[in-house]
Structures are given as structure tokens and as C-alpha cells.
CSV table of C-alpha atoms and ligand atoms in Angstrom, one decimal:
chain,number,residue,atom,x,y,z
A,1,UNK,CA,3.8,-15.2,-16.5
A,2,UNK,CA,3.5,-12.5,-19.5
A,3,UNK,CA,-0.3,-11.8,-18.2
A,4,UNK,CA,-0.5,-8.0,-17.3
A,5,UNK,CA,0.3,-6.7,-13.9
A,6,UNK,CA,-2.0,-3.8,-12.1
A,7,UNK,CA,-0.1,-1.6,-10.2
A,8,UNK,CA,-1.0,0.6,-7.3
A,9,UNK,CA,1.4,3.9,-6.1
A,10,UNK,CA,1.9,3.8,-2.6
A,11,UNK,CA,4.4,6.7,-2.5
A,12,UNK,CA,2.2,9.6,-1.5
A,13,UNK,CA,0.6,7.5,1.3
A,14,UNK,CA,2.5,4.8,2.8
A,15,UNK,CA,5.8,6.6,1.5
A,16,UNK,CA,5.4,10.0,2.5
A,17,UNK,CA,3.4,8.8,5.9
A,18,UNK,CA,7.0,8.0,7.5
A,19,UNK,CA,9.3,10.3,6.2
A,20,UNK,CA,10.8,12.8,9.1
A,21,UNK,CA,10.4,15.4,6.9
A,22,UNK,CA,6.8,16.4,6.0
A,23,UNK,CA,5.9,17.2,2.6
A,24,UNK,CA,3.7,20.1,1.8
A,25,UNK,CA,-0.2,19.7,0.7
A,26,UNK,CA,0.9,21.0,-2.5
A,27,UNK,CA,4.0,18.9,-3.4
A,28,UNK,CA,2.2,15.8,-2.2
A,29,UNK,CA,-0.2,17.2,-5.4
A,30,UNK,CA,2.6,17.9,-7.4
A,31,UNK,CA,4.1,14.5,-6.8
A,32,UNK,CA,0.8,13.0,-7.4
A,33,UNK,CA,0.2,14.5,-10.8
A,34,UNK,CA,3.7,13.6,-11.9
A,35,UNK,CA,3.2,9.6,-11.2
A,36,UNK,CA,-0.2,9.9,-12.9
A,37,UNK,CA,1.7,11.6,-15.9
A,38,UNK,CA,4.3,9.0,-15.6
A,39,UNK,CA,1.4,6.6,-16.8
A,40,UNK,CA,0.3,5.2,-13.1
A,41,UNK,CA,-3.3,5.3,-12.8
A,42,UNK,CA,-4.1,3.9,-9.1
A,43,UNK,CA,-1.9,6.0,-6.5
A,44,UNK,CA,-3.2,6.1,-2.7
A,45,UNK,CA,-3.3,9.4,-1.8
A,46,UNK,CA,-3.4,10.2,1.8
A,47,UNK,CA,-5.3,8.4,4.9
A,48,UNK,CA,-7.8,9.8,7.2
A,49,UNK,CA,-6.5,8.9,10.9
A,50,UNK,CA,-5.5,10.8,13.8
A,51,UNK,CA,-3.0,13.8,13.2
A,52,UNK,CA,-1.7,12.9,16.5
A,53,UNK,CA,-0.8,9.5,15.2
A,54,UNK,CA,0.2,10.3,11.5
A,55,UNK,CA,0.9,14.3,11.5
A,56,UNK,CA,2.4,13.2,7.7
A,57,UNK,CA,-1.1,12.9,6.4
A,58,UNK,CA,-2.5,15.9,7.7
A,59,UNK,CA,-3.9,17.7,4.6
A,60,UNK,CA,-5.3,14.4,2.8
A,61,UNK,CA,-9.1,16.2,2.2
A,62,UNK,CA,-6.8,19.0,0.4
A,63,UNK,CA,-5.0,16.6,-1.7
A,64,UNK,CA,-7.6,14.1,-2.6
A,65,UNK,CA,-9.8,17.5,-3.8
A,66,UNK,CA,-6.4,18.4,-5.6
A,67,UNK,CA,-6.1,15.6,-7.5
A,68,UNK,CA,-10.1,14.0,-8.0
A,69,UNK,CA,-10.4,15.4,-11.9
A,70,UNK,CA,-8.3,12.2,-12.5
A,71,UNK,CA,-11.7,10.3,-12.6
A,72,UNK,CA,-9.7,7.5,-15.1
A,73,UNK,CA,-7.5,6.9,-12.2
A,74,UNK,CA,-7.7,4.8,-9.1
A,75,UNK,CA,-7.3,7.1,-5.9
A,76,UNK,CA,-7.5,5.5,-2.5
A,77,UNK,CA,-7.0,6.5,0.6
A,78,UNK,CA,-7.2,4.9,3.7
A,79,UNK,CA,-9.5,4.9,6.4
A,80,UNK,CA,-9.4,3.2,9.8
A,81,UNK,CA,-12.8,3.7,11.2
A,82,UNK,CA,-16.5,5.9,11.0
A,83,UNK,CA,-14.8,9.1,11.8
A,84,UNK,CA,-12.7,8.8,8.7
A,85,UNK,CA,-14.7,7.4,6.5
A,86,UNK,CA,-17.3,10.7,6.9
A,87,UNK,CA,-13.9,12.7,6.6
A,88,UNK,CA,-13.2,10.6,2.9
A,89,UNK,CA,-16.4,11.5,2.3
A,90,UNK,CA,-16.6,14.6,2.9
A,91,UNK,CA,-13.4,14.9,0.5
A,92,UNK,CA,-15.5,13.4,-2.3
A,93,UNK,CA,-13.4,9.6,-1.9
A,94,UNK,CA,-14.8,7.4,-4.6
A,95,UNK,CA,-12.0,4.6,-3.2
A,96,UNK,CA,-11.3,3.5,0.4
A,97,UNK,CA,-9.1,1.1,2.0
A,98,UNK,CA,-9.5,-0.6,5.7
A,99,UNK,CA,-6.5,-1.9,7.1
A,100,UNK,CA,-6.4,-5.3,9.8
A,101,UNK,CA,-3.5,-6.9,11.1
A,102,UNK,CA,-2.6,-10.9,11.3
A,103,UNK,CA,-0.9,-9.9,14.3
A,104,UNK,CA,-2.8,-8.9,17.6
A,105,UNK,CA,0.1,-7.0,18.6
A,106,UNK,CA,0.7,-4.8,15.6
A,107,UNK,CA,-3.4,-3.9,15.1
A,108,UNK,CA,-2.9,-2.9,18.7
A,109,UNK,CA,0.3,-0.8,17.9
A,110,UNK,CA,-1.6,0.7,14.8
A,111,UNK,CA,-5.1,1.4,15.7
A,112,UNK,CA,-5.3,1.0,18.9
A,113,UNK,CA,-7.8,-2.2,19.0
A,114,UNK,CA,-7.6,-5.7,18.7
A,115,UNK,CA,-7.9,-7.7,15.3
A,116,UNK,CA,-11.8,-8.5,16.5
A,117,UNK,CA,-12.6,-4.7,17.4
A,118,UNK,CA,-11.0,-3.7,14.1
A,119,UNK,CA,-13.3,-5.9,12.1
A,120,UNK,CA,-16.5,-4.3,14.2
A,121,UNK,CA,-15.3,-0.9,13.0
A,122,UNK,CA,-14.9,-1.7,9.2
A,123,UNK,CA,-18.5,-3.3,9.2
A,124,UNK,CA,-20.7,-0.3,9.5
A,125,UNK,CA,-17.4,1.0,7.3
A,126,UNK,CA,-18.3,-1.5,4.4
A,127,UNK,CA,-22.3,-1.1,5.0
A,128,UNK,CA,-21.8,2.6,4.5
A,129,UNK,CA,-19.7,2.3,1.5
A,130,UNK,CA,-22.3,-0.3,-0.2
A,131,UNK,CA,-24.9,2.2,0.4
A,132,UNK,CA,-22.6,5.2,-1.1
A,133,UNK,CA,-21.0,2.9,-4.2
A,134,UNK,CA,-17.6,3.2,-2.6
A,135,UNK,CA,-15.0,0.8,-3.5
A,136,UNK,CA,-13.1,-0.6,-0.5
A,137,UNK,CA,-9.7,-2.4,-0.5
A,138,UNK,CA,-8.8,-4.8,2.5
A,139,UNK,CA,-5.9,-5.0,4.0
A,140,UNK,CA,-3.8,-7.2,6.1
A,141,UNK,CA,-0.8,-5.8,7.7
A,142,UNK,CA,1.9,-8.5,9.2
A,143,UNK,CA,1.3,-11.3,6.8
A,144,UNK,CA,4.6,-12.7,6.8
A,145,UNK,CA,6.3,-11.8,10.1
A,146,UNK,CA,5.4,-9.4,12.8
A,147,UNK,CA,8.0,-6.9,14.8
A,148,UNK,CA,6.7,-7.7,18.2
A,149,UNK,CA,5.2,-11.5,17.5
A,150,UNK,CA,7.6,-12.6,14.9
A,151,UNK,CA,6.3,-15.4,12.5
A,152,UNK,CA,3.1,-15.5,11.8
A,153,UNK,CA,0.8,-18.4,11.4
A,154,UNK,CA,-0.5,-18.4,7.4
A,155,UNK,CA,-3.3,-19.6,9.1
A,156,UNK,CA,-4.2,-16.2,10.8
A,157,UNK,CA,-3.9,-14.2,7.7
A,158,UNK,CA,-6.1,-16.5,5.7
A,159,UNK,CA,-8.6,-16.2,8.5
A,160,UNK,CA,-8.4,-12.5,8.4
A,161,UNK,CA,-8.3,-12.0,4.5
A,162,UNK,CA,-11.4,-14.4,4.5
A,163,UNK,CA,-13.5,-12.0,6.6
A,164,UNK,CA,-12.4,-8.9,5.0
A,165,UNK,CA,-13.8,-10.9,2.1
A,166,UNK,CA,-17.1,-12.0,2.9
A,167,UNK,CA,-17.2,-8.1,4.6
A,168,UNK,CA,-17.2,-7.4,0.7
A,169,UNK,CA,-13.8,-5.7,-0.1
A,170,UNK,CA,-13.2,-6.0,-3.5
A,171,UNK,CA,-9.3,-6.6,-3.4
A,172,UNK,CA,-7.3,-7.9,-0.4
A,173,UNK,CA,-3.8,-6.6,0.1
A,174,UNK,CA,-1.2,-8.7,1.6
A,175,UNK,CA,1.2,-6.4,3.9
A,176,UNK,CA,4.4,-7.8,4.5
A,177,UNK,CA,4.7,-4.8,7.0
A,178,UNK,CA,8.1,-5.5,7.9
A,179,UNK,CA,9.8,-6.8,5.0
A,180,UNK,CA,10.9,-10.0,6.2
A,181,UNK,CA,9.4,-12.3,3.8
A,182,UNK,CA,11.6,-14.7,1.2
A,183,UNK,CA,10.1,-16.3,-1.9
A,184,UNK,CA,9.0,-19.6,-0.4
A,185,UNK,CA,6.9,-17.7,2.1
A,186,UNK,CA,5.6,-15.8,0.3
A,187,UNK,CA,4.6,-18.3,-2.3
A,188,UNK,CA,3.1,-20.6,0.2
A,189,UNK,CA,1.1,-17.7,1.6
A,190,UNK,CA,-0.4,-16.8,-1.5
A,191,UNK,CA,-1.4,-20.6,-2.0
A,192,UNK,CA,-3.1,-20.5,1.1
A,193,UNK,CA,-4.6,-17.2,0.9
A,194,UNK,CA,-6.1,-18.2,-3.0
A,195,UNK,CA,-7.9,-21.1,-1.1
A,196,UNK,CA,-10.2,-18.4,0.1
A,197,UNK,CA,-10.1,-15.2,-1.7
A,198,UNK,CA,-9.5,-15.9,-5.7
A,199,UNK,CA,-6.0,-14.9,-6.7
A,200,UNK,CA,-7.1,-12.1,-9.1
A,201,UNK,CA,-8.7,-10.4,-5.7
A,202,UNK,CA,-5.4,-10.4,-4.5
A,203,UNK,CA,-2.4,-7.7,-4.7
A,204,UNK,CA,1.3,-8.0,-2.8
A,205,UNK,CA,1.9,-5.3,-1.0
A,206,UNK,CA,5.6,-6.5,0.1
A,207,UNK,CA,8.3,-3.7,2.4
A,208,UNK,CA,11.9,-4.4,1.1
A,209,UNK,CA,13.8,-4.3,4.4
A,210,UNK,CA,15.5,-7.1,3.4
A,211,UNK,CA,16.0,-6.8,-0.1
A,212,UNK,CA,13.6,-9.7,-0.6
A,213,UNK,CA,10.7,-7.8,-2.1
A,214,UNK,CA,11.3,-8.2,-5.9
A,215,UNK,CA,12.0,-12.1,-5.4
A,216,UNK,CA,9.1,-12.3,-3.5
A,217,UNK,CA,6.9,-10.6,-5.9
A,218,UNK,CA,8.5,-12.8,-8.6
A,219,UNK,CA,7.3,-15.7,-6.3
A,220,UNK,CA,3.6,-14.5,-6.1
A,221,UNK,CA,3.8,-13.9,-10.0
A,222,UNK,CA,4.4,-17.3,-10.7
A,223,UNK,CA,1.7,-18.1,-8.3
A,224,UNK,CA,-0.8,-16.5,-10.4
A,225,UNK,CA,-0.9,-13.3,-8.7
A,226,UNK,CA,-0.8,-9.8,-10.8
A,227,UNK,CA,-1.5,-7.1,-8.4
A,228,UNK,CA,1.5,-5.2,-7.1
A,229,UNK,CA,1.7,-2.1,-4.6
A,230,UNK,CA,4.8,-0.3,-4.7
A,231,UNK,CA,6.3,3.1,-3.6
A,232,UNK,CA,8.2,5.3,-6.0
A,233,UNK,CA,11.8,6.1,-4.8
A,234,UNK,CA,10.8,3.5,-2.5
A,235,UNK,CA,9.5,6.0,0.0
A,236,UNK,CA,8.7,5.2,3.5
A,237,UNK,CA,7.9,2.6,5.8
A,238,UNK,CA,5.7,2.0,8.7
A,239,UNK,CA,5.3,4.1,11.9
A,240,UNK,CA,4.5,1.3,14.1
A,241,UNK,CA,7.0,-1.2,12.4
A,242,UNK,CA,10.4,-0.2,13.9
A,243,UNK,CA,13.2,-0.2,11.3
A,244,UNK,CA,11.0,-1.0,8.0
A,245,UNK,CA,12.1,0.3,5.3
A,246,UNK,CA,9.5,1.8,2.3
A,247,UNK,CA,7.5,-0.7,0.0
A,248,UNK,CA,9.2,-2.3,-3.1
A,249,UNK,CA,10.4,1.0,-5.3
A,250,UNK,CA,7.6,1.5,-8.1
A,251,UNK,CA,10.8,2.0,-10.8
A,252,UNK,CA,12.5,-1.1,-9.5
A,253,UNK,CA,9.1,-3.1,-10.0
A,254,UNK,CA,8.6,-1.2,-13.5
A,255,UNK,CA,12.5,-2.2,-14.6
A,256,UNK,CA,11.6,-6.1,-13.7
A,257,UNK,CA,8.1,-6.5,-15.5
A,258,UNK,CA,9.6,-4.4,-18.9
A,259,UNK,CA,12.5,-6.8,-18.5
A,260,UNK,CA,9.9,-9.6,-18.6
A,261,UNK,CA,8.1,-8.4,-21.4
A,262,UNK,CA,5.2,-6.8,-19.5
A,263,UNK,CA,4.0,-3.4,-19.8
A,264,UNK,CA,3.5,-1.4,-17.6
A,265,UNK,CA,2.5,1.7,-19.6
A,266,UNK,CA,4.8,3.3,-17.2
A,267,UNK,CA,7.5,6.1,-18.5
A,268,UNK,CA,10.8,5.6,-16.4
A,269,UNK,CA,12.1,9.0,-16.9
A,270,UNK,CA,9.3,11.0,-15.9
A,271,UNK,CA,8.8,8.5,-13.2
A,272,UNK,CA,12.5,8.8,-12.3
A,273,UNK,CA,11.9,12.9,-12.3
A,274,UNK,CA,9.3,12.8,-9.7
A,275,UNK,CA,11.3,10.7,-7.5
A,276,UNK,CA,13.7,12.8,-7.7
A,277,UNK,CA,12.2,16.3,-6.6
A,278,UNK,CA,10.5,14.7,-3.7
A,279,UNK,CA,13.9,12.8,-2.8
A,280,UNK,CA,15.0,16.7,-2.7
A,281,UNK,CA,12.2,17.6,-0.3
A,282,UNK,CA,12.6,15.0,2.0
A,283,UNK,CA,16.1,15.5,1.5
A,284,UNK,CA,17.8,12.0,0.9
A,285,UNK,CA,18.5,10.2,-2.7
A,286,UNK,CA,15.8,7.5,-3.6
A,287,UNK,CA,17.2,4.1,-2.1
A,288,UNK,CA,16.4,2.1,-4.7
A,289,UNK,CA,19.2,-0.1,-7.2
A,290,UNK,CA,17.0,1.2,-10.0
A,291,UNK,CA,16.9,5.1,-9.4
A,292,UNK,CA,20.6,5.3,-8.3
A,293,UNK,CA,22.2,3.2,-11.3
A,294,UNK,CA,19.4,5.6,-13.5
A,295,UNK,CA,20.7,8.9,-11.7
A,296,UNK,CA,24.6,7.7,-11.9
A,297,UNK,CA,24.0,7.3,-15.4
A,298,UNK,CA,22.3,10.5,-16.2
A,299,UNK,CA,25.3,12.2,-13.9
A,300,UNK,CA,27.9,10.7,-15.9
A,301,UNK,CA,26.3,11.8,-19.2
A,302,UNK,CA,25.3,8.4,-20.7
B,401,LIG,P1,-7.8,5.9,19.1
B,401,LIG,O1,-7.0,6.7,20.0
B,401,LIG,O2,-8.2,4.5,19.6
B,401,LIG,O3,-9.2,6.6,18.6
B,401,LIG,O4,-7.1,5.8,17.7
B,401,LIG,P2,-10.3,7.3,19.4
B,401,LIG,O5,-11.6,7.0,18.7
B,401,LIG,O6,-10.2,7.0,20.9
B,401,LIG,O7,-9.9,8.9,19.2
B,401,LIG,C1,-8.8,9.5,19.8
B,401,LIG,C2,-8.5,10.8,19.1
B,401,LIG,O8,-8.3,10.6,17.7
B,401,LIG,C3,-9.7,11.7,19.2
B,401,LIG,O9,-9.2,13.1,19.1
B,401,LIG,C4,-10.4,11.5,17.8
B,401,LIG,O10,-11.2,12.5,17.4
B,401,LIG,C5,-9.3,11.3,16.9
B,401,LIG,P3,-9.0,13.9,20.5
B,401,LIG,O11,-10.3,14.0,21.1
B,401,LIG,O12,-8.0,13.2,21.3
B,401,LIG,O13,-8.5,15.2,20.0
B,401,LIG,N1,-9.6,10.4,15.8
B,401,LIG,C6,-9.5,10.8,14.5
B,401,LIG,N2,-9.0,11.9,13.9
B,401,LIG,C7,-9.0,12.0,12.6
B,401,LIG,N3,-9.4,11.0,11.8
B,401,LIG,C8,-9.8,9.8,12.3
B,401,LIG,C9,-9.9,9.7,13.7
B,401,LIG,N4,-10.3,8.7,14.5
B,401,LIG,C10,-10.1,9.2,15.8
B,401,LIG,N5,-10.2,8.8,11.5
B,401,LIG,C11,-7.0,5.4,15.3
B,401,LIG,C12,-7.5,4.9,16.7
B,401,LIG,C13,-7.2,4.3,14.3
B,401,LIG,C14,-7.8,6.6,14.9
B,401,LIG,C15,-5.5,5.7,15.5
B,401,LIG,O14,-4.8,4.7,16.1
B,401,LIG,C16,-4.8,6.0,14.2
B,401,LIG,O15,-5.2,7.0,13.5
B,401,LIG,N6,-3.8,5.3,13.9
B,401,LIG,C17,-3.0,5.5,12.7
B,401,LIG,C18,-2.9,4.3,11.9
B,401,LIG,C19,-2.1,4.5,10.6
B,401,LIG,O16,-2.4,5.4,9.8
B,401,LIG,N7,-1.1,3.6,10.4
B,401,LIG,C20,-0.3,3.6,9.3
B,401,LIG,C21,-1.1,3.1,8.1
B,401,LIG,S1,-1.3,1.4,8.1
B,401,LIG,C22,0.1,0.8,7.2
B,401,LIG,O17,1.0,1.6,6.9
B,401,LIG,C23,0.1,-0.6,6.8
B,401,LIG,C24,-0.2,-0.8,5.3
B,401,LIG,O18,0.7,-0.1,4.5
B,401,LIG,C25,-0.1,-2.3,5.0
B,401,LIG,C26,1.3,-2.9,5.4
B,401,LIG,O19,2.3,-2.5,5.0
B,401,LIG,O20,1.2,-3.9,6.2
B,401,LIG,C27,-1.6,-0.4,5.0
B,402,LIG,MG1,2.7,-0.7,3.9
């Protein structure tokens, strides 16, 4: 269990992507630059899709440009089909991510296709970015439970994550867009996935609605998994998944592997400070157990 754990910052993207409030081209920078100098060094940093469907993102060219002399670091963004990969681009991305569903209801609710139509958009995607030497991540939204289908088979995501594969993503992220999952689940799903991709390809990428996202992950650790995406201050949710709360908080991740003996290079308090200033732009307090004991603390002087 002690191996090391890869972690990739979803707060500026799939955190700040469904806040009410949107957040500035250059505080999403400033943010940025405080998780890299809180030791992260893989944050997604905006996605290029329709303005009319994520007005949140708008901006992402400015950021990525804002933020690219961090060539030691990891800096993704996502893109859901031609258009936007010319406009990643054209923003100098070096690291892309495609994003498919388990679920035909949710791809349809997302991007506006079916699961089949999605993968015939990220194949001249993946061509492209061979040609280019661009890195893309898969992903595969809905993998265990979707908010118009409900369960889904583990079946349909292996099938999914198994063409994203062959397509030639490098990593394959499993989206449990909902935050629905419990440990069993999500153990078995990672057995089942690992049949087809090898578990080192593979990262969690689990929404705590529930409050199952750190037992989950604990699951997929002892499953041999070691790539976690999580969202500092626990930021965000999903536009087209009614009700879902933000990925697994980044500091709440951070507080379980150092308890573990794993390290994750990360420093809590400056990671702690940037939650805090955009928690004061968005204009609510970080939701997760982590920041509010940490913040209580600091309040009462301990
Ligand atoms: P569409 O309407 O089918 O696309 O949308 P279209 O090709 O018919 O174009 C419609 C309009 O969008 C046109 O503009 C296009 O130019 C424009 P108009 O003529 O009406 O002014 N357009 C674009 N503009 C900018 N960049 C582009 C682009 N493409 C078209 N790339 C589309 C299809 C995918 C674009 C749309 O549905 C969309 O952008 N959806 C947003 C999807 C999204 O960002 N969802 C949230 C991220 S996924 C997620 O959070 C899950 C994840 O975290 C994992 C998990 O938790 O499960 C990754
Ligand atoms: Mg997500």
C-alpha cells in the first residue's frame, strides 16, 4: 500500500467549471500557481467546449498561456472534439483529455452525442495529437452510477475504457460523476477495468456526494491503483449531473496518504491558503472535513 500515489488537481477545471460564481482569468492563474507552489505538479487547467455550455471556462487559452512556464508540471485541459483541440492548440496545450460516458444518457446530456459518435470525434482527436506529440488522457464519466440511468453495468465501462485504450490514451480516468460509489464497487470495478487497461494506466477520479470518496479510493488503493484526481477545497461538481457535489477535496486526500505514510510532496498550509482565497471568491467555506477542522483550528489559535 505504501507505493507512491500521483495526484492530479482538478480544482481549477472541474471545480471552478460549476461554481455559480465565475472566477476571473486571473485568479483562476493565481489559484493555479498557488497549488503548483503547494507542491502539486499535474493541475487541469481549463477545457475548451462551448461557452454557451460551460460559460465557467471561458478564458482557458488565457490561463493555460498564464501558467505554461511550469514545463515540470502536468497541465491538462480538456477537449471534447476537433474544434477544441485546434483551440488547445492554438493555446500551446502539451496535455489533453477526451471525455466518454458509460452512460448513453449522460454523453448525451454532456456533449450532445451518443457514446459511439463520441468515440468518432476523439479518433481524428487522438490521430492529431500522435502526429503533434500530445499526451491525451481518457476519460469515462458515470462509471459507477448514472443520474438519469442509475447503475451502471461494469461491463459498459470496461468496454468503453478498452477503446479509449486501444485509441492510445495514455491514462484512463474513472469518473464516478455522481458520487454514488461505495468501496465494494468500486473495488470490483477496478478489477474489471485492470483486465483490460493495466492498473498503473489507471487513475480514480471519484465525486464525494456521498461522503464515500475517500473509502472508495482506499478501496482502489488496495487494488493496486495509485492515480488520484482530486479538487482542492473540494470545488465543484458537474453541470450535467444534478446535485453532485465537487471531486474528493485534494487536502482531505493529502491528510489520508501522509497519515499512511505516503508523500505526497504536498505542503497543507499553503495548500489550505489557496483554498481559502478562492473559497472567498466564490464566496462559500471549503466543504471539506479537512479544511474546516484546519481553518477552526487556525481560528481558535492552535
Ligand atoms: P454541440 O452543440 O453538439 O456542438 O455541442 P456543435 O458542433 O453543434 O456546435 C454548437 C456550437 O458550439 C457552435 O457555436 C460551435 O461553434 C460551438 P454557434 O454556432 O452555436 O455559436 N462549439 C464550440 N465552441 C468552443 N469550443 C468547442 C466547441 N465545439 C462546438 N470545442 C459540445 C457539443 C461537446 C461542444 C458541447 O456539448 C459542450 O461543450 N459540452 C460541454 C461539456 C463539458 O464541458 N462538460 C463538463 C466537463 S466533463 C466532466 O466534468 C466529467 C469529468 O469530470 C469526469 C467525471 O466526473 O465523470 C471529466
Ligand atoms: Mg468530474
Amino acid at each position: 500500500m505504501r507505493e507512491a500515489v500521483r495526484i492530479i488537481e482538478m480544482g481549477p477545471r472541474d471545480g471552478l467549471q460549476n461554481e455559480k460564481t465565475p472566477v476571473s482569468v486571473a485568479d483562476r492563474i493565481a489559484f493555479i500557481e498557488a497549488l503548483i507552489g503547494a507542491g502539486l505538479n499535474a493541475v487541469e487547467v481549463g477545457s475548451f467546449v462551448s461557452p454557451k455550455a460551460i460559460p465557467q471556462m471561458v478564458g482557458s487559452a488565457e490561463v493555460l498561456r498564464g501558467v505554461s512556464h511550469h514545463t515540470d508540471c502536468d497541465l491538462p485541459v480538456l477537449v471534447p472534439n476537433e474544434k477544441g483541440y485546434e483551440a488547445s492548440q492554438a493555446a500551446g496545450a502539451k496535455l489533453i483529455a477526451v471525455f466518454a460516458a458509460a452512460s448513453e444518457s449522460f454523453s448525451r446530456a454532456n456533449i450532445n452525442c451518443s457514446i459511439a459518435e463520441s468515440i468518432d470525434r476523439f479518433k481524428p482527436i487522438l490521430a492529431r495529437a500522435r502526429a503533434d506529440g500530445v499526451r491525451v488522457r481518457g476519460y469515462v464519466s458515470t462509471v459507477l452510477g448514472c443520474p438519469y440511468e442509475g447503475e451502471i453495468r461494469p461491463q459498459a465501462v470496461v468496454d468503453i475504457a478498452r477503446v479509449l485504450w486501444d485509441l492510445g490514451c495514455y491514462e484512463i480516468s474513472l469518473g464516478d460523476t455522481i458520487g454514488v460509489g461505495t468501496p465494494a464497487k468500486a473495488r470490483q470495478l477496478l478489477r474489471a477495468v485492470s483486465s483490460e487497461v493495466p492498473m498503473p494506466k489507471l487513475a480514480m477520479h471519484f465525486h464525494d456526494t456521498y461522503g464515500q470518496a475517500l473509502a472508495n479510493l482506499y478501496a482502489g488503493m488496495e487494488e493496486g491503483c495509485r492515480v488520484i484526481d482530486s479538487a482542492a477545497g473540494g470545488l465543484g461538481g458537474c453541470p450535467y449531473a444534478p446535485g453532485a457535489t465537487g471531486n474528493v477535496a485534494t487536502e482531505d486526500v493529502v491528510y489520508m496518504l501522509e497519515g499512511m505514510g505516503i508523500s505526497t510532496g504536498v505542503d497543507m498550509t499553503k495548500l489550505l491558503a489557496a483554498i481559502n482565497v478562492v473559497s472567498g471568491l466564490i464566496g462559500r467555506p471549503p466543504v471539506s472535513r479537512v479544511a474546516t477542522a484546519l481553518n477552526a483550528k487556525a481560528r481558535a489559535g492552535k
